[in-house]
Coordinates of C-alpha atoms in Angstrom, one line a residue:
X1 CA -4.7 -12.0 -4.2
X2 CA -2.8 -8.6 -5.1
X3 CA -0.1 -8.5 -7.9
X4 CA 3.0 -8.3 -5.7
X5 CA 1.7 -12.2 -4.8
X6 CA 0.8 -12.9 -8.3
X7 CA 4.7 -11.8 -9.0
X8 CA 6.3 -14.1 -6.6
X9 CA 4.0 -17.3 -7.8
X10 CA 4.9 -16.4 -11.9
X11 CA 8.4 -15.9 -10.7
X12 CA 8.5 -19.4 -8.9
X13 CA 6.8 -21.2 -11.4
X14 CA 9.1 -19.8 -14.3
X15 CA 12.4 -20.9 -11.9
X16 CA 10.3 -24.1 -11.6
X17 CA 10.0 -25.1 -15.5
X18 CA 13.0 -24.0 -16.3
X19 CA 14.8 -25.9 -13.9
X20 CA 16.7 -29.4 -14.9
X21 CA 18.1 -32.4 -13.3
X22 CA 22.2 -33.7 -14.0
X23 CA 21.5 -34.6 -17.4
X24 CA 19.6 -31.5 -18.8
X25 CA 16.2 -32.7 -18.3
X26 CA 13.5 -30.5 -17.3
X27 CA 12.5 -31.3 -13.8
X28 CA 8.9 -30.3 -14.6
X29 CA 7.9 -31.9 -18.0
X30 CA 7.2 -29.9 -21.1
X31 CA 3.7 -31.0 -21.2
X32 CA 2.6 -30.6 -17.5
X33 CA 4.2 -27.3 -17.6
X34 CA 0.6 -25.0 -17.8
X35 CA 0.4 -21.6 -19.2
X36 CA -0.1 -18.8 -16.6
X37 CA -3.6 -17.4 -17.0
X38 CA -3.9 -13.6 -15.2
X39 CA -6.9 -12.4 -14.3
X40 CA -7.6 -9.2 -13.1
X41 CA -8.6 -5.6 -13.8
X42 CA -7.4 -3.5 -16.2
X43 CA -4.3 -1.1 -15.1
X44 CA -3.4 -3.4 -12.4
X45 CA 0.4 -3.8 -13.4
X46 CA 0.5 -7.0 -15.1
X47 CA 2.6 -6.4 -17.7
X48 CA 5.1 -4.4 -15.5
X49 CA 5.4 -7.7 -13.1
X50 CA 5.9 -9.6 -16.5
X51 CA 8.7 -6.7 -17.3
X52 CA 10.2 -7.3 -13.6
X53 CA 10.7 -10.9 -13.6
X54 CA 12.1 -11.1 -16.8
X55 CA 14.6 -8.8 -15.2
X56 CA 14.9 -10.3 -12.3
X57 CA 15.5 -14.0 -13.6
X58 CA 17.5 -12.8 -16.3
X59 CA 15.9 -14.1 -19.4
X60 CA 14.1 -12.4 -22.5
X61 CA 10.5 -11.2 -22.6
X62 CA 8.3 -10.7 -25.5
X63 CA 4.9 -9.4 -24.9
X64 CA 1.9 -9.0 -27.2
X65 CA -1.6 -7.3 -26.6
X66 CA -3.5 -9.9 -28.9
X67 CA -6.6 -8.1 -29.5
X68 CA -4.1 -5.7 -32.0
X69 CA -3.7 -9.2 -34.3
X70 CA -5.2 -11.0 -36.9
X71 CA -5.4 -14.5 -37.7
X72 CA -2.6 -14.3 -40.2
X73 CA -0.1 -12.4 -37.9
X74 CA -1.0 -14.9 -35.4
X75 CA -0.9 -18.4 -37.3
X76 CA 0.9 -17.2 -40.2
X77 CA 0.0 -16.9 -44.2
X78 CA -1.0 -20.2 -46.0
X79 CA 1.2 -21.0 -48.9
X80 CA 1.5 -24.0 -51.0
X81 CA 3.6 -26.5 -51.1
X82 CA 4.0 -30.0 -53.4
X83 CA 4.6 -33.1 -51.5
X84 CA 4.6 -36.8 -52.7
X85 CA 2.2 -39.2 -50.6
X86 CA 2.0 -42.9 -51.9
X87 CA 4.1 -42.3 -55.3
X88 CA 2.0 -39.5 -56.0
X89 CA 2.6 -35.5 -55.8
X90 CA 0.4 -33.4 -53.8
X91 CA -0.5 -29.8 -53.3
X92 CA -1.1 -29.0 -49.3
X93 CA -1.2 -26.1 -47.5
X94 CA 1.0 -25.1 -44.9
X95 CA 1.7 -22.0 -43.2
X96 CA 4.3 -19.3 -42.7
X97 CA 6.3 -18.8 -39.1
X98 CA 3.3 -16.8 -36.7
X99 CA 4.6 -13.2 -36.6
X100 CA 4.6 -13.7 -32.8
X101 CA 6.9 -17.3 -32.6
X102 CA 9.1 -15.2 -35.1
X103 CA 9.3 -12.6 -32.4
X104 CA 10.3 -15.1 -29.4
X105 CA 13.4 -16.3 -31.9
X106 CA 14.6 -12.9 -32.7
X107 CA 14.2 -11.9 -29.2
X108 CA 17.1 -14.8 -27.9
X109 CA 19.3 -13.8 -31.3
X110 CA 19.2 -10.5 -30.1
X111 CA 19.5 -10.7 -26.4
X112 CA 21.3 -14.1 -26.4
X113 CA 19.3 -15.4 -24.2
X114 CA 17.4 -18.8 -24.5
X115 CA 14.8 -18.6 -22.3
X116 CA 12.2 -16.2 -21.6
X117 CA 8.7 -15.0 -20.6
X118 CA 5.8 -14.9 -23.8
X119 CA 3.6 -13.0 -22.5
X120 CA 0.1 -12.6 -24.1
X121 CA -2.1 -9.4 -22.9
X122 CA -6.3 -9.4 -23.7
X123 CA -6.0 -13.3 -24.5
X124 CA -10.0 -13.5 -24.0
X125 CA -10.9 -10.5 -26.1
X126 CA -9.8 -11.8 -29.4
X127 CA -11.8 -11.6 -32.6
X128 CA -14.0 -14.4 -33.5
X129 CA -11.6 -15.9 -36.1
X130 CA -8.6 -15.9 -33.4
X131 CA -10.7 -17.3 -30.8
X132 CA -9.8 -20.8 -31.7
X133 CA -6.3 -20.2 -32.5
X134 CA -5.6 -18.8 -28.6
X135 CA -7.4 -22.4 -27.2
X136 CA -4.9 -24.4 -29.4
X137 CA -2.3 -21.5 -27.8
X138 CA -3.1 -22.6 -24.3
X139 CA -4.2 -26.2 -24.8
X140 CA -1.1 -27.1 -26.8
X141 CA 1.7 -24.1 -27.0
X142 CA 1.2 -23.7 -30.4
X143 CA 0.7 -21.0 -33.0
X144 CA -0.6 -22.6 -36.0
X145 CA 1.3 -25.4 -36.5
X146 CA 4.5 -23.6 -34.9
X147 CA 5.7 -24.6 -31.6
X148 CA 6.8 -22.2 -28.9
X149 CA 10.2 -22.8 -28.4
X150 CA 11.3 -24.8 -25.1
X151 CA 12.9 -22.9 -22.4
X152 CA 10.0 -20.5 -23.0
X153 CA 7.0 -20.3 -20.4
X154 CA 4.1 -18.9 -21.6
X155 CA 2.1 -16.4 -19.6
X156 CA -1.7 -15.1 -20.6
X157 CA -3.3 -12.2 -19.1
X158 CA -7.0 -11.0 -19.3
X159 CA -9.8 -8.6 -18.0
X160 CA -13.2 -10.3 -16.5
X161 CA -16.0 -9.7 -17.9
X162 CA -17.2 -7.4 -16.2
X163 CA -14.6 -5.1 -16.8
X164 CA -15.0 -5.6 -20.7
X165 CA -17.9 -6.3 -22.8
X166 CA -16.0 -8.3 -25.3
X167 CA -14.7 -10.8 -23.4
X168 CA -15.3 -14.9 -24.1
X169 CA -15.7 -17.2 -21.4
X170 CA -13.0 -19.8 -21.5
X171 CA -14.3 -23.5 -21.6
X172 CA -13.9 -26.3 -19.0
X173 CA -11.5 -28.0 -21.4
X174 CA -8.9 -25.4 -21.3
X175 CA -9.1 -23.9 -17.6
X176 CA -8.0 -27.5 -16.8
X177 CA -4.8 -26.8 -18.9
X178 CA -3.8 -23.7 -17.4
X179 CA -2.5 -21.9 -13.4
X180 CA -5.2 -19.4 -13.3
X181 CA -4.3 -16.5 -11.1
X182 CA -7.4 -13.8 -9.7
X183 CA -6.0 -10.3 -9.0
X184 CA -7.4 -7.8 -7.4
X185 CA -6.2 -4.1 -7.0
X186 CA -4.5 -3.2 -3.3
X187 CA -2.9 0.3 -2.4
X188 CA -0.2 -0.5 -0.2
X189 CA 1.3 -3.0 -2.3
X190 CA 1.3 -0.4 -4.9
X191 CA 2.6 2.0 -3.0
X192 CA 6.0 0.0 -3.0
X193 CA 6.4 0.1 -6.1
X194 CA 5.5 3.9 -6.6
X195 CA 7.8 4.4 -4.2
X196 CA 10.5 2.3 -6.2
X197 CA 9.9 3.9 -9.3
X198 CA 9.5 7.4 -7.9
X199 CA 6.4 8.4 -8.5
X200 CA 5.1 12.2 -8.3
X201 CA 4.8 12.8 -4.7
X202 CA 1.9 14.8 -4.9
X203 CA 0.8 11.7 -6.1
X204 CA 1.9 9.5 -3.6
X205 CA 0.6 12.1 -0.6
X206 CA -3.1 12.3 -2.2
X207 CA -3.2 8.4 -2.2
X208 CA -2.0 8.0 1.4
X209 CA -4.9 10.7 2.4
X210 CA -7.0 9.3 0.0
X211 CA -6.9 5.9 -0.3
X212 CA -10.4 5.1 -1.0
X213 CA -9.5 6.8 -4.3
X214 CA -6.9 4.7 -5.5
X215 CA -9.2 2.1 -7.9
X216 CA -12.4 3.0 -9.0
X217 CA -14.3 1.4 -12.0
X218 CA -18.5 2.7 -12.1
X219 CA -21.3 2.6 -13.9
X220 CA -24.3 5.7 -14.2
X221 CA -25.8 7.1 -16.7
X222 CA -22.9 8.6 -18.3
X223 CA -21.1 5.9 -19.0
X224 CA -18.3 3.9 -17.0
X225 CA -16.3 6.4 -14.8
X226 CA -13.3 4.9 -13.6
X227 CA -9.8 5.3 -12.0
X228 CA -6.6 2.6 -12.4
X229 CA -3.3 2.2 -11.0
X230 CA -2.1 2.8 -14.5
X231 CA -3.8 6.4 -15.0
X232 CA -2.4 7.6 -11.3
X233 CA 1.3 5.9 -13.0
X234 CA 0.6 7.7 -16.4
X235 CA -0.4 10.9 -14.5
X236 CA 2.5 11.1 -12.3
X237 CA 5.0 11.0 -15.6
X238 CA 3.1 14.1 -17.0
X239 CA 3.5 16.1 -13.3
X240 CA 7.1 15.2 -13.3
X241 CA 7.5 16.8 -16.7
X242 CA 5.2 19.2 -15.9
X243 CA 7.2 20.3 -13.1
X244 CA 10.3 19.9 -15.3
X245 CA 8.9 22.3 -18.1
X246 CA 6.9 24.7 -16.2
X247 CA 3.4 23.8 -17.8
X248 CA 0.1 24.2 -16.7
X249 CA -2.2 21.5 -15.4
X250 CA -5.5 21.7 -14.9
X251 CA -8.8 19.5 -13.9
X252 CA -8.9 19.5 -17.5
X253 CA -5.9 17.5 -18.1
X254 CA -5.6 15.4 -14.4
X255 CA -9.3 14.3 -16.0
X256 CA -7.7 12.9 -19.3
X257 CA -5.8 10.2 -16.5
X258 CA -8.3 9.7 -14.5
X259 CA -11.7 9.4 -15.8
X260 CA -13.5 9.9 -12.6
X261 CA -15.1 13.0 -12.5
X262 CA -15.4 12.8 -8.4
X263 CA -11.3 11.6 -8.3
X264 CA -10.2 14.2 -11.0
X265 CA -12.0 17.2 -9.4
X266 CA -10.6 16.0 -5.9
X267 CA -7.1 15.8 -7.2
X268 CA -7.0 18.7 -8.9
X269 CA -8.2 20.8 -6.1
X270 CA -5.4 19.0 -3.9
X271 CA -2.8 19.6 -6.6
X272 CA -3.7 23.2 -6.3
X273 CA -2.9 23.4 -2.6
X274 CA 0.4 20.9 -2.9
X275 CA 2.0 23.9 -5.1
X276 CA 0.7 26.3 -2.7
X277 CA 2.4 24.3 0.4
X278 CA 5.7 24.7 -1.6
X279 CA 5.9 27.6 -1.9
X280 CA 3.9 29.1 1.3
X281 CA 6.4 26.8 3.4
X282 CA 9.5 27.5 1.4
X283 CA 10.9 24.6 1.3
X284 CA 13.7 25.1 -0.2
X285 CA 14.6 27.4 2.3
X286 CA 14.2 24.8 5.2
X287 CA 16.5 22.5 3.3
X288 CA 19.0 25.2 3.1
X289 CA 18.3 25.8 6.8
X290 CA 17.0 29.2 6.3
X291 CA 15.4 31.6 9.2
X292 CA 11.5 30.0 9.4
X293 CA 10.1 30.7 12.8
X294 CA 7.1 32.0 10.8
X295 CA 6.7 28.8 9.0
X296 CA 7.3 26.4 12.0
X297 CA 4.0 27.8 13.6
X298 CA 2.0 27.4 10.6
X299 CA 3.0 24.4 10.6
X300 CA 2.1 23.4 14.1
X301 CA -1.5 24.8 13.5
X302 CA -2.0 23.3 10.3
X303 CA -4.4 20.7 9.4
X304 CA -3.5 17.1 9.2
X305 CA -3.5 16.8 5.3
X306 CA -1.4 20.1 5.4
X307 CA 1.1 19.0 7.3
X308 CA 1.5 15.3 5.5
X309 CA 1.9 17.1 2.6
X310 CA 4.4 19.3 4.0
X311 CA 6.3 16.0 4.8
X312 CA 6.1 14.8 1.5
X313 CA 7.4 18.2 -0.6
X314 CA 10.4 17.9 1.8
X315 CA 10.8 14.5 1.6
X316 CA 10.8 15.1 -2.5
X317 CA 13.5 17.9 -1.9
X318 CA 15.5 15.5 -0.1
X319 CA 15.4 12.4 -2.6
X320 CA 16.2 14.8 -5.3
X321 CA 19.3 15.5 -3.2
X322 CA 20.0 12.0 -2.8
X323 CA 19.3 11.0 -6.3
X324 CA 22.1 13.6 -7.8
X325 CA 24.2 12.1 -4.7
X326 CA 23.8 8.7 -6.1
X327 CA 24.1 9.0 -9.8
X328 CA 27.4 11.3 -9.2
X329 CA 29.0 8.5 -7.3
X330 CA 28.0 5.6 -9.5
X331 CA 29.6 7.4 -12.5
X332 CA 32.4 8.3 -10.1
X333 CA 32.9 4.3 -9.6
X334 CA 32.4 3.7 -12.6
X335 CA 35.4 6.7 -14.3
X336 CA 37.4 5.1 -11.6
X337 CA 37.5 1.4 -13.0
X338 CA 38.1 3.3 -16.7
X339 CA 40.9 5.1 -15.3
X340 CA 42.7 2.2 -13.6
X341 CA 42.5 0.3 -16.7
X342 CA 43.2 2.6 -18.9
X343 CA 46.6 2.5 -16.2
X344 CA 47.6 -0.7 -16.8
X345 CA 47.0 -0.6 -20.4
X346 CA 49.9 1.8 -20.7
X347 CA 52.1 -0.2 -18.4
X348 CA 51.5 -3.2 -21.4
X349 CA 51.8 -1.2 -24.0
X350 CA 54.4 1.0 -23.6
X351 CA 55.3 1.8 -27.3
X352 CA 51.4 2.7 -28.3
X353 CA 49.9 6.4 -28.3
X354 CA 48.3 7.5 -25.3
X355 CA 45.9 9.1 -26.4
X356 CA 45.0 6.3 -28.8
X357 CA 44.7 4.0 -26.2
X358 CA 42.5 5.7 -24.5
X359 CA 40.1 6.5 -27.2
X360 CA 40.6 3.0 -27.9
X361 CA 38.8 2.7 -24.4
X362 CA 36.1 4.9 -25.4
X363 CA 35.2 3.1 -28.2
X364 CA 34.7 -0.3 -26.1
X365 CA 32.9 1.4 -23.9
X366 CA 30.4 2.7 -26.2
X367 CA 29.9 -0.8 -28.2
X368 CA 29.5 -2.4 -25.0
X369 CA 27.1 -0.2 -23.8
X370 CA 25.0 0.0 -27.1
X371 CA 25.1 -3.6 -27.2
X372 CA 23.7 -3.9 -23.6
X373 CA 21.2 -1.1 -24.4
X374 CA 20.0 -3.4 -27.1
X375 CA 20.1 -6.5 -25.6
X376 CA 17.6 -5.4 -22.7
X377 CA 20.5 -6.2 -20.3
X378 CA 20.4 -2.6 -18.4
X379 CA 17.9 -0.9 -15.6
X380 CA 17.3 2.7 -16.3
X381 CA 19.4 3.9 -13.8
X382 CA 22.4 1.8 -14.3
X383 CA 21.7 2.7 -17.9
X384 CA 21.7 6.4 -17.2
X385 CA 24.8 6.2 -15.2
X386 CA 26.8 4.6 -18.1
X387 CA 25.8 7.0 -20.4
X388 CA 26.6 9.4 -18.6
X389 CA 29.8 8.2 -17.8
X390 CA 30.9 7.7 -21.5
X391 CA 29.7 11.2 -21.7
X392 CA 32.8 12.0 -19.7
X393 CA 35.5 9.7 -20.8
X394 CA 34.8 10.7 -24.3
X395 CA 35.4 14.4 -23.2
X396 CA 38.6 13.6 -21.7
X397 CA 39.5 11.4 -24.9
X398 CA 39.3 15.2 -26.8
X399 CA 41.7 16.7 -24.2
X400 CA 44.3 14.2 -24.9
X401 CA 46.4 14.9 -27.7
X402 CA 48.8 13.0 -29.7
X403 CA 52.3 13.1 -28.5
X404 CA 51.7 13.0 -25.0
X405 CA 53.8 10.8 -22.8
X406 CA 52.4 7.7 -20.5
X407 CA 52.9 9.9 -17.8
X408 CA 51.3 13.1 -19.2
X409 CA 49.0 11.3 -20.5
X410 CA 47.5 10.1 -17.1
X411 CA 48.4 12.8 -15.1
X412 CA 45.5 14.7 -17.7
X413 CA 43.1 12.4 -17.2
X414 CA 43.9 11.8 -13.5
X415 CA 43.1 15.7 -13.1
X416 CA 39.7 15.3 -14.6
X417 CA 39.0 12.4 -12.7
X418 CA 40.0 14.3 -9.6
X419 CA 37.4 16.8 -10.5
X420 CA 34.8 14.6 -10.7
X421 CA 35.7 13.1 -7.0
X422 CA 35.1 16.7 -6.1
X423 CA 31.6 16.5 -7.9
X424 CA 30.1 13.9 -5.7
X425 CA 31.6 15.1 -2.6
X426 CA 30.0 18.4 -3.2
X427 CA 26.4 16.2 -3.8
X428 CA 26.5 13.9 -1.0
X429 CA 27.5 17.1 1.1
X430 CA 24.8 18.9 0.1
X431 CA 22.2 15.9 0.3
X432 CA 23.9 15.7 4.1
X433 CA 23.4 19.2 4.9
X434 CA 19.8 19.1 3.5
X435 CA 18.9 16.2 5.8
X436 CA 20.1 17.7 9.0
X437 CA 18.0 20.9 8.8
X438 CA 15.1 18.6 7.5
X439 CA 15.7 17.1 10.7
X440 CA 16.1 20.8 12.7
X441 CA 12.6 21.5 11.3
X442 CA 10.9 18.3 11.9
X443 CA 12.1 18.6 15.1
X444 CA 10.9 21.9 15.8
X445 CA 7.4 21.8 14.2
X446 CA 6.1 18.4 14.9
X447 CA 8.3 16.4 17.5
X448 CA 7.4 13.4 18.3
X449 CA 4.3 13.3 16.3
X450 CA 3.0 11.1 13.4
X451 CA 4.7 13.1 10.9
X452 CA 8.1 12.5 12.3
X453 CA 7.0 8.7 11.5
X454 CA 6.1 9.3 8.1
X455 CA 9.4 11.5 7.5
X456 CA 11.5 8.8 8.7
X457 CA 10.0 5.8 7.6
X458 CA 10.0 7.1 4.4
X459 CA 13.6 7.9 4.3
X460 CA 13.9 4.5 5.7
X461 CA 12.4 3.0 2.5
X462 CA 12.8 5.5 -0.2
X463 CA 15.5 3.9 -3.4
X464 CA 17.7 7.2 -3.1
X465 CA 17.6 7.6 0.7
X466 CA 17.6 4.4 1.7
X467 CA 21.0 3.6 0.0
X468 CA 22.1 7.1 0.9
X469 CA 22.1 6.2 4.7
X470 CA 23.6 3.0 4.1
X471 CA 26.4 4.7 3.2
X472 CA 26.5 7.8 4.9
X473 CA 25.7 8.5 8.5
X474 CA 23.1 10.9 10.0
X475 CA 22.8 10.2 14.0
X476 CA 19.4 11.4 13.9
X477 CA 18.0 9.0 11.3
X478 CA 19.6 6.6 13.1
X479 CA 18.3 8.0 17.0
X480 CA 14.7 8.3 15.3
X481 CA 14.8 4.7 13.7
X482 CA 15.5 3.0 17.1
X483 CA 13.1 5.4 19.3
X484 CA 10.1 5.3 16.9
X485 CA 10.1 1.5 16.0
X486 CA 12.9 -0.3 17.6
X487 CA 13.2 -0.3 21.2
X488 CA 10.9 -0.9 24.2
X489 CA 7.6 1.4 23.9
X490 CA 6.6 0.7 20.3
X491 CA 3.1 -0.5 21.3
X492 CA 2.7 2.8 23.5
X493 CA 3.7 5.1 20.5
X494 CA 1.5 3.1 17.8
X495 CA -1.5 3.5 20.3
X496 CA -1.1 7.4 19.9
X497 CA -0.3 7.5 16.5
X498 CA -3.6 5.6 15.7
X499 CA -5.5 7.6 18.3
X500 CA -4.3 10.4 16.0
X501 CA -5.5 9.0 13.4
X502 CA -9.0 9.1 14.4
X503 CA -8.9 12.4 15.4
X504 CA -7.8 13.4 11.6
X505 CA -10.7 11.3 10.6
X506 CA -8.8 8.1 10.0
X507 CA -6.8 10.0 6.9
X508 CA -5.1 6.9 6.2
X509 CA -7.7 4.5 6.0
X510 CA -5.1 1.9 7.7
X511 CA -2.7 2.0 4.7
X512 CA -0.2 3.7 6.1
X513 CA 3.0 0.9 7.0
X514 CA 5.3 1.9 9.9
X515 CA 8.0 -0.5 8.5
X516 CA 11.7 0.5 9.3
X517 CA 14.5 -1.7 7.4
X518 CA 17.5 -1.5 9.7
X519 CA 20.9 -2.3 8.6
X520 CA 22.3 -5.7 9.3
X521 CA 19.1 -6.7 10.6
X522 CA 15.5 -7.1 9.9
X523 CA 13.3 -5.2 11.5
X524 CA 9.4 -5.7 12.6
X525 CA 6.7 -4.4 10.0
X526 CA 3.9 -2.8 11.6
X527 CA 0.6 -1.6 10.2

């Protein structure tokens, strides 16, 4: 199965294992809660889905790559204890607590969560001395003489033998005590992940055009050559940093992430063209509504790959603006809540110094932010918004002088808040205007072609564009959503798009999902 289906299976297992009846007894007895064994190629996303499941189920996560451990760190160190047996004192060997089990207890203390997932990666690649311990772990849910605490679900992962020469096969007794899930890489599933996690548009655009290069592992006379989902994601992170720092990126750098010479060479060539398209087409000029007649003519005569790359560049520019508007809005909303609380506090404590009260509020906000960060309770976007909010609150606090009365203090903070409101309005206006200019260009260059379907589809699915469009009306987005995918004529349109795809050489390889989620109702998914 693909990684998304595996995630759903594991999430349901976690929910079933942790569920109890009306008197607190597990619906599935602990002895029947089989550990889950994920088997799949490297770099397919096994660790990432564990993090997502833990966040979505609001439980803790402890993850270990077991090949980094010795028998002592997994089982614990031996020590001698004196015990009395049958009236005689004898020296017996016991073990300290396993580092892994201790980490589970530490996670419970740090996060305040009693339930969690203990994830052990590369479990079938352990050393000979540690192999019996891993079998005991899967069969008995213990490390040495220390049991995994109740309320913790065991998930282990490994690679099939064709991907790792050091793999050890599990025996029948062990396999009969686990739930085995076999995973295969699937581009369409990864594309959803890439979109949600805002991977570099050059990576996602390239894989739309070259789906056969998504995941490859081959052996030849020069050794193993491979490219994995992890490689694409890590490369994306470097490309995003290189964009911001104006760092050069060539085939040598790309080959450090994509360990398949053919794929690295092809993406390096595409990267050069992608950057060139950005300059040649003047993407920022398009999004600012500046004259572009020559650019429209070039786009209409361009190859299919070039047109799709241009759409990707336009979307990237828009998404930057959407993200800025959303981030500014999140900070503004958080500041508004603090402003309301400050006003309430002023009325409740009329004799207190307003500057001191606001400083105390900032300190409390900072302490809660740090506690939530430590507990791993914040998603990246939420943590960023709250960090920026704290910076604003701190700056406002410094602007308050001791001795101001309640009205003066509140007016000072309210004035600073109004400036933040203006920033939000400017960010929303900039994004909305850029979107209108983008539609102007798309209508002139591509009319109702496949490029427009890709454009509208990505707007509907993007993690920044979709929320922005839900909060800010765009008449042309609504019109194209209905025209392209929701009303009559869908079959004719899709047939035409398929003919276009064939004429373009089948570049999408059946990967592109024509999915148009709508506000307030479910919409059909087309592939």
